[in-house]
mmCIF file of C-alpha atoms in Angstrom:
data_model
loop_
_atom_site.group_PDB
_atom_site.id
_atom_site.type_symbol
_atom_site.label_atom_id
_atom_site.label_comp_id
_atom_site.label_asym_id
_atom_site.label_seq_id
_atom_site.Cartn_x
_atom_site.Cartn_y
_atom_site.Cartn_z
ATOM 1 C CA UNK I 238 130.346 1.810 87.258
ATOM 2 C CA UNK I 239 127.188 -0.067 86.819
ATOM 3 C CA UNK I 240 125.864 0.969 89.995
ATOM 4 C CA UNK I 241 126.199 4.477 89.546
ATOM 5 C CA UNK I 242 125.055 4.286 86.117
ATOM 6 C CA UNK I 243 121.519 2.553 87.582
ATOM 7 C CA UNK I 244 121.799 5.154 90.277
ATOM 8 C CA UNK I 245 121.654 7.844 87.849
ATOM 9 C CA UNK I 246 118.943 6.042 86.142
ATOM 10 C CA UNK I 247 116.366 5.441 89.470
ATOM 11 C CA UNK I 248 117.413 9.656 90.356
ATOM 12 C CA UNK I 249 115.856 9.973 86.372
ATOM 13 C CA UNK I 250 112.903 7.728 86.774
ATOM 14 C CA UNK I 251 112.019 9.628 90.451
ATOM 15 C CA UNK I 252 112.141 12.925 88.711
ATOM 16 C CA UNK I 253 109.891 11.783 86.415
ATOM 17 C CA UNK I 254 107.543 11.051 88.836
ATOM 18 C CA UNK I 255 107.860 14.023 90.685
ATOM 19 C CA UNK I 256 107.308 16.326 87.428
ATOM 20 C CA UNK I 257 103.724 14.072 86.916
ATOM 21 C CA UNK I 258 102.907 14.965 90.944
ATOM 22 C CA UNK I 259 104.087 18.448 90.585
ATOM 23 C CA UNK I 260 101.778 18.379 87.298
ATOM 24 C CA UNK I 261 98.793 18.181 89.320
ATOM 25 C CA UNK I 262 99.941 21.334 91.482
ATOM 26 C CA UNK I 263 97.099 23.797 89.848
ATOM 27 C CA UNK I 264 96.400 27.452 91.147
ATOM 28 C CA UNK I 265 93.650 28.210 89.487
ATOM 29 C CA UNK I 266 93.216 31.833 87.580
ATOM 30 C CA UNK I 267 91.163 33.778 85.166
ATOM 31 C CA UNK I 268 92.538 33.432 82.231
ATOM 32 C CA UNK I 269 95.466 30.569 82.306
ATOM 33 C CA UNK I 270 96.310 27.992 85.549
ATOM 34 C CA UNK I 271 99.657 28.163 86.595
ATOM 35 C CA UNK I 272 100.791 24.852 86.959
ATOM 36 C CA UNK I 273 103.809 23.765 88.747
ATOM 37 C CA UNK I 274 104.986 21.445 86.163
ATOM 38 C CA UNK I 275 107.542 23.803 84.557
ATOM 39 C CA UNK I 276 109.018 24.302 88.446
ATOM 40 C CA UNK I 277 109.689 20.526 88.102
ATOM 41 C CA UNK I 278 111.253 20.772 84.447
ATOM 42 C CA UNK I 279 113.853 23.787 86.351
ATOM 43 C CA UNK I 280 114.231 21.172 89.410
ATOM 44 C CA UNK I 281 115.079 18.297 87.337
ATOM 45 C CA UNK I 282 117.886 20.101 85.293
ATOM 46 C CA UNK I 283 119.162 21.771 88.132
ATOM 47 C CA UNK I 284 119.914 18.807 90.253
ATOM 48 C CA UNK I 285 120.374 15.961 87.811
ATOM 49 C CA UNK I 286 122.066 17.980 84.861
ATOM 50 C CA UNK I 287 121.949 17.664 81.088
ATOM 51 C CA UNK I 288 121.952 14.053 80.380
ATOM 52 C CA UNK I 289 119.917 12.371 83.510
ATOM 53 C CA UNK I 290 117.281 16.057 83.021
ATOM 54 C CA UNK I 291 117.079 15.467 80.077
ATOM 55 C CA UNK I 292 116.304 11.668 80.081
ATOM 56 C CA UNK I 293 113.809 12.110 83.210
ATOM 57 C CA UNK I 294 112.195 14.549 81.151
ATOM 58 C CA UNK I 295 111.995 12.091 78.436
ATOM 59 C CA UNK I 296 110.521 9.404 80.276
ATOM 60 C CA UNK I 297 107.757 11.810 81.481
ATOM 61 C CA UNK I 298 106.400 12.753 78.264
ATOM 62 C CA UNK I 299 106.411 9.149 77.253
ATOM 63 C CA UNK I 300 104.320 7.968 80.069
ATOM 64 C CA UNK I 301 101.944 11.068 78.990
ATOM 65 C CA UNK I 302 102.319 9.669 75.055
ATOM 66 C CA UNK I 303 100.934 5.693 76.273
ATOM 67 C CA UNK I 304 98.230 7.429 78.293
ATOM 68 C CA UNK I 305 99.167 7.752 82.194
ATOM 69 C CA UNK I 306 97.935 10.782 83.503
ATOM 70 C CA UNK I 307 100.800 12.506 84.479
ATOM 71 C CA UNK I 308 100.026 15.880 82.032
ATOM 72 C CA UNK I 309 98.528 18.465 84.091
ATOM 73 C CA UNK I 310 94.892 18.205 84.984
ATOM 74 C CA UNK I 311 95.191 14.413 84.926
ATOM 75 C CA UNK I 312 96.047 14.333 81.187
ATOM 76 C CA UNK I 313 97.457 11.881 79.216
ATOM 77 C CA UNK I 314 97.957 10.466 75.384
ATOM 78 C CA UNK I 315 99.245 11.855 71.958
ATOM 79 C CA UNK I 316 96.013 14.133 71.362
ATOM 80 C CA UNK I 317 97.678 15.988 74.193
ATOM 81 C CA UNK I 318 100.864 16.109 72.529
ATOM 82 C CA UNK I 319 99.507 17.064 69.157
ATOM 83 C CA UNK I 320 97.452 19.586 70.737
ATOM 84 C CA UNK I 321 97.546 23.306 71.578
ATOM 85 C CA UNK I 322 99.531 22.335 74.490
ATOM 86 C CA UNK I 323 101.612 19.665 73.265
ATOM 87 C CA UNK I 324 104.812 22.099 72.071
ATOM 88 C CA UNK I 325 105.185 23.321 75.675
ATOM 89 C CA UNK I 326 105.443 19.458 77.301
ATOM 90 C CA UNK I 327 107.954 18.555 73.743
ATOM 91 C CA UNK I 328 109.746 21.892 75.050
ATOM 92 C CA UNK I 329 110.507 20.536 78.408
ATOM 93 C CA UNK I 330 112.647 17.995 76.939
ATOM 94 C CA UNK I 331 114.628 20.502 75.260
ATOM 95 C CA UNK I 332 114.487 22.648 78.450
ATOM 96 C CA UNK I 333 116.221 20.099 80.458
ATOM 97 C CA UNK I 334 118.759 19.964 78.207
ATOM 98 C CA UNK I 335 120.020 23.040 77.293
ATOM 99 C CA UNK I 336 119.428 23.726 81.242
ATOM 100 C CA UNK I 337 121.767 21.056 82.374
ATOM 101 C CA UNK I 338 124.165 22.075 79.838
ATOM 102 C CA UNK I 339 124.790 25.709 80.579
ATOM 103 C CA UNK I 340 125.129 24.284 84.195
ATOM 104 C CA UNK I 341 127.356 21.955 82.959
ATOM 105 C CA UNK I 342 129.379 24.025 80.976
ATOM 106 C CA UNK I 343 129.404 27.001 83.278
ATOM 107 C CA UNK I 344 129.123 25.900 87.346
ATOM 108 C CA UNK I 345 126.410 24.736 89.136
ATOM 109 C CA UNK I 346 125.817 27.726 91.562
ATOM 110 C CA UNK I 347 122.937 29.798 92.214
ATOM 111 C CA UNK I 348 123.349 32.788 90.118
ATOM 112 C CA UNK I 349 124.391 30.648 86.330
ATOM 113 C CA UNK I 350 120.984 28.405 87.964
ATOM 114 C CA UNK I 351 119.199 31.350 87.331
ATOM 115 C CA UNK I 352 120.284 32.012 84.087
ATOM 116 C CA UNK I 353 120.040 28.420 82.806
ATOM 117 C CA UNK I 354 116.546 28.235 84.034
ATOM 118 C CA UNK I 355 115.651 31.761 82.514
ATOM 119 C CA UNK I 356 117.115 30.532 79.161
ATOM 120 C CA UNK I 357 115.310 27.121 79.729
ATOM 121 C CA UNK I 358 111.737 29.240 80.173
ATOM 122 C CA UNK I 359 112.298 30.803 76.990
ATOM 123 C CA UNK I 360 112.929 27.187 75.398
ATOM 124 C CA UNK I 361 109.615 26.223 76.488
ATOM 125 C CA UNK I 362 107.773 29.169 75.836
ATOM 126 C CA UNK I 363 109.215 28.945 72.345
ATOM 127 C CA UNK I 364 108.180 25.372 71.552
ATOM 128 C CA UNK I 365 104.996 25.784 72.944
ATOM 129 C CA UNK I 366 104.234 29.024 70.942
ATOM 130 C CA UNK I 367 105.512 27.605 67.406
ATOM 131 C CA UNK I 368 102.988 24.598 68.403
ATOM 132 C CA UNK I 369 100.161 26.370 69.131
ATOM 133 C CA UNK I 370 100.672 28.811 66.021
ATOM 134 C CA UNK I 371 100.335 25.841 63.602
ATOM 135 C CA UNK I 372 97.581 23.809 65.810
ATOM 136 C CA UNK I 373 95.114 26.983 66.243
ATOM 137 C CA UNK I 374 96.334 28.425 62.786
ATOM 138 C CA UNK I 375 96.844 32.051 64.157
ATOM 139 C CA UNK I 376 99.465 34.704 63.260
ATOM 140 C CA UNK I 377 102.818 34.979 65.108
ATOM 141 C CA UNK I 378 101.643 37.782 67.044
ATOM 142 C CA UNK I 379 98.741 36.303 68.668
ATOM 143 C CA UNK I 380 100.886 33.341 68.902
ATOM 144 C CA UNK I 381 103.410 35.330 71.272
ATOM 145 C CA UNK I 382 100.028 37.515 72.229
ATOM 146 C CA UNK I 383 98.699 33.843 74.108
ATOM 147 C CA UNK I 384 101.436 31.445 74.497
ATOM 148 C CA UNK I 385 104.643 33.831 75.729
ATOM 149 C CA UNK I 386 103.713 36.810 77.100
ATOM 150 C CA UNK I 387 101.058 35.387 80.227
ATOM 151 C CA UNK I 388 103.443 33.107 81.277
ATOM 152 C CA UNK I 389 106.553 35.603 81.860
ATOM 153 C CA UNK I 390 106.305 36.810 85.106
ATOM 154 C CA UNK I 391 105.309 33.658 86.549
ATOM 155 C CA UNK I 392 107.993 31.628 84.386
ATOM 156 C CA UNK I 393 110.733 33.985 86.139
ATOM 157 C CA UNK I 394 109.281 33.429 89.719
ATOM 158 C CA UNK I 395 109.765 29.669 88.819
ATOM 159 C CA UNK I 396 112.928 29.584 87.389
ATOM 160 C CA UNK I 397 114.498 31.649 90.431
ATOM 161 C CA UNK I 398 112.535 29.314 92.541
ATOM 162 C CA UNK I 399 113.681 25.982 90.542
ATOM 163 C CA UNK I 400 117.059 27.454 90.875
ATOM 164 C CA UNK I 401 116.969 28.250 94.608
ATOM 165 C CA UNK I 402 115.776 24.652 95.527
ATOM 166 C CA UNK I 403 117.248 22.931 92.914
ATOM 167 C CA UNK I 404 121.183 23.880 93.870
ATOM 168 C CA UNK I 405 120.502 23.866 97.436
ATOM 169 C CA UNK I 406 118.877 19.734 96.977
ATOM 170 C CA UNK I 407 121.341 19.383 94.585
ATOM 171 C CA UNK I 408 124.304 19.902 97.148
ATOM 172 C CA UNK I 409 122.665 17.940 99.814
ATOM 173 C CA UNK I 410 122.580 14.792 97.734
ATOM 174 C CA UNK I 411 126.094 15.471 96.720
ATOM 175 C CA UNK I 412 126.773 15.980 100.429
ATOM 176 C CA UNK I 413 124.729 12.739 101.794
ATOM 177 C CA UNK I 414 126.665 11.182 98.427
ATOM 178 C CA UNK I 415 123.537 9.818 97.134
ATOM 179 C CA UNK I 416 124.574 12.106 94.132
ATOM 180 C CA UNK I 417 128.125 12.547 92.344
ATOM 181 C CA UNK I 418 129.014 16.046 91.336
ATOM 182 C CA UNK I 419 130.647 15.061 88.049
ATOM 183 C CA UNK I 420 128.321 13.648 85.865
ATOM 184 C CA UNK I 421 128.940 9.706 85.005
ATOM 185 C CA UNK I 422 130.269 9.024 81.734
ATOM 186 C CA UNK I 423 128.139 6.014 80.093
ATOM 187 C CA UNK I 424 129.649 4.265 77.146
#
């Protein structure tokens, strides 16, 4: 038990680092960047679940809160956090979460990956728009106008992407047993 319980805890701790490398993934366009830190958000739910997402996810805006740069564009520290962008990274938390658990509660297989990450988009989007209506004082529809509606298309590519990769790693490290399909209970 208290192997695979520190198992489960390194797989969080590596998927935190991966979300601050995949971070730095920029394409670069006119009007927003599309980063591939929300691919790493779907990833990390999809393979690890609810509990072990969720607490990689955790651990990843923490480093970002003490200053590491593992934000996208080499960012770190609370201003980021309290900032116009700072309800999208708290989303990501809550993203993982409710991710993992519709996998959880439903069956990890490519189609409910799909929907899970679809649903987990909106999470983010939604945390990240209520954020940046308060921080730049702006009505709801410019609100939705600026922090939904440019990232839709994209944020569907990467969830069916997330999902694609995500089940098929996730069944490898079930098959090469460095990962249990039935989540560890911890007491």
């Amino acid at each position: 038990m208290r192997n695979e319980r520190l198992r489960w805890l390194l797989l969080s701790a590596i998927f935190a680092a991966m979300t601050a490398v995949l971070s730095q993934v920029t394409i670069p366009l006119p009007l927003i960047p599309i980063t591939a830190q929300t691919l790493a958000v779907g990833l990390t739910a999809t393979i690890l679940g609810r509990r072990y997402g969720t607490l990689a996810l955790v651990i990843y805006v923490l480093l970002g809160a003490v200053g590491l740069p593992v934000f996208s564009e080499a960012k770190g520290g609370l201003q980021i956090l309290v900032g116009k962008s700072g309800g999208y990274i708290f989303g990501f938390i809550a993203t993982a979460y409710v991710t993992g658990l519709y996998l959880e509660k439903t069956r990890f297989n490519l189609k409910n990956a799909i929907i899970a990450n679809i649903i987990g988009m909106f999470v983010t989007l939604a945390f990240g728009m209520v954020q940046l209506k308060y921080v730049m004082d702006i009505p709801w529809d410019k609100a939705v106008a600026f922090g939904v509606t440019p990232f839709l298309v994209v944020g569907v590519i990467k969830a069916v992407l997330a999902s694609l990769i995500g089940i098929k790693v996730r069944e490898r490290l079930i098959a090469s047993r460095l990962l249990r399909a039935d989540q560890p209970v911890t007491r």
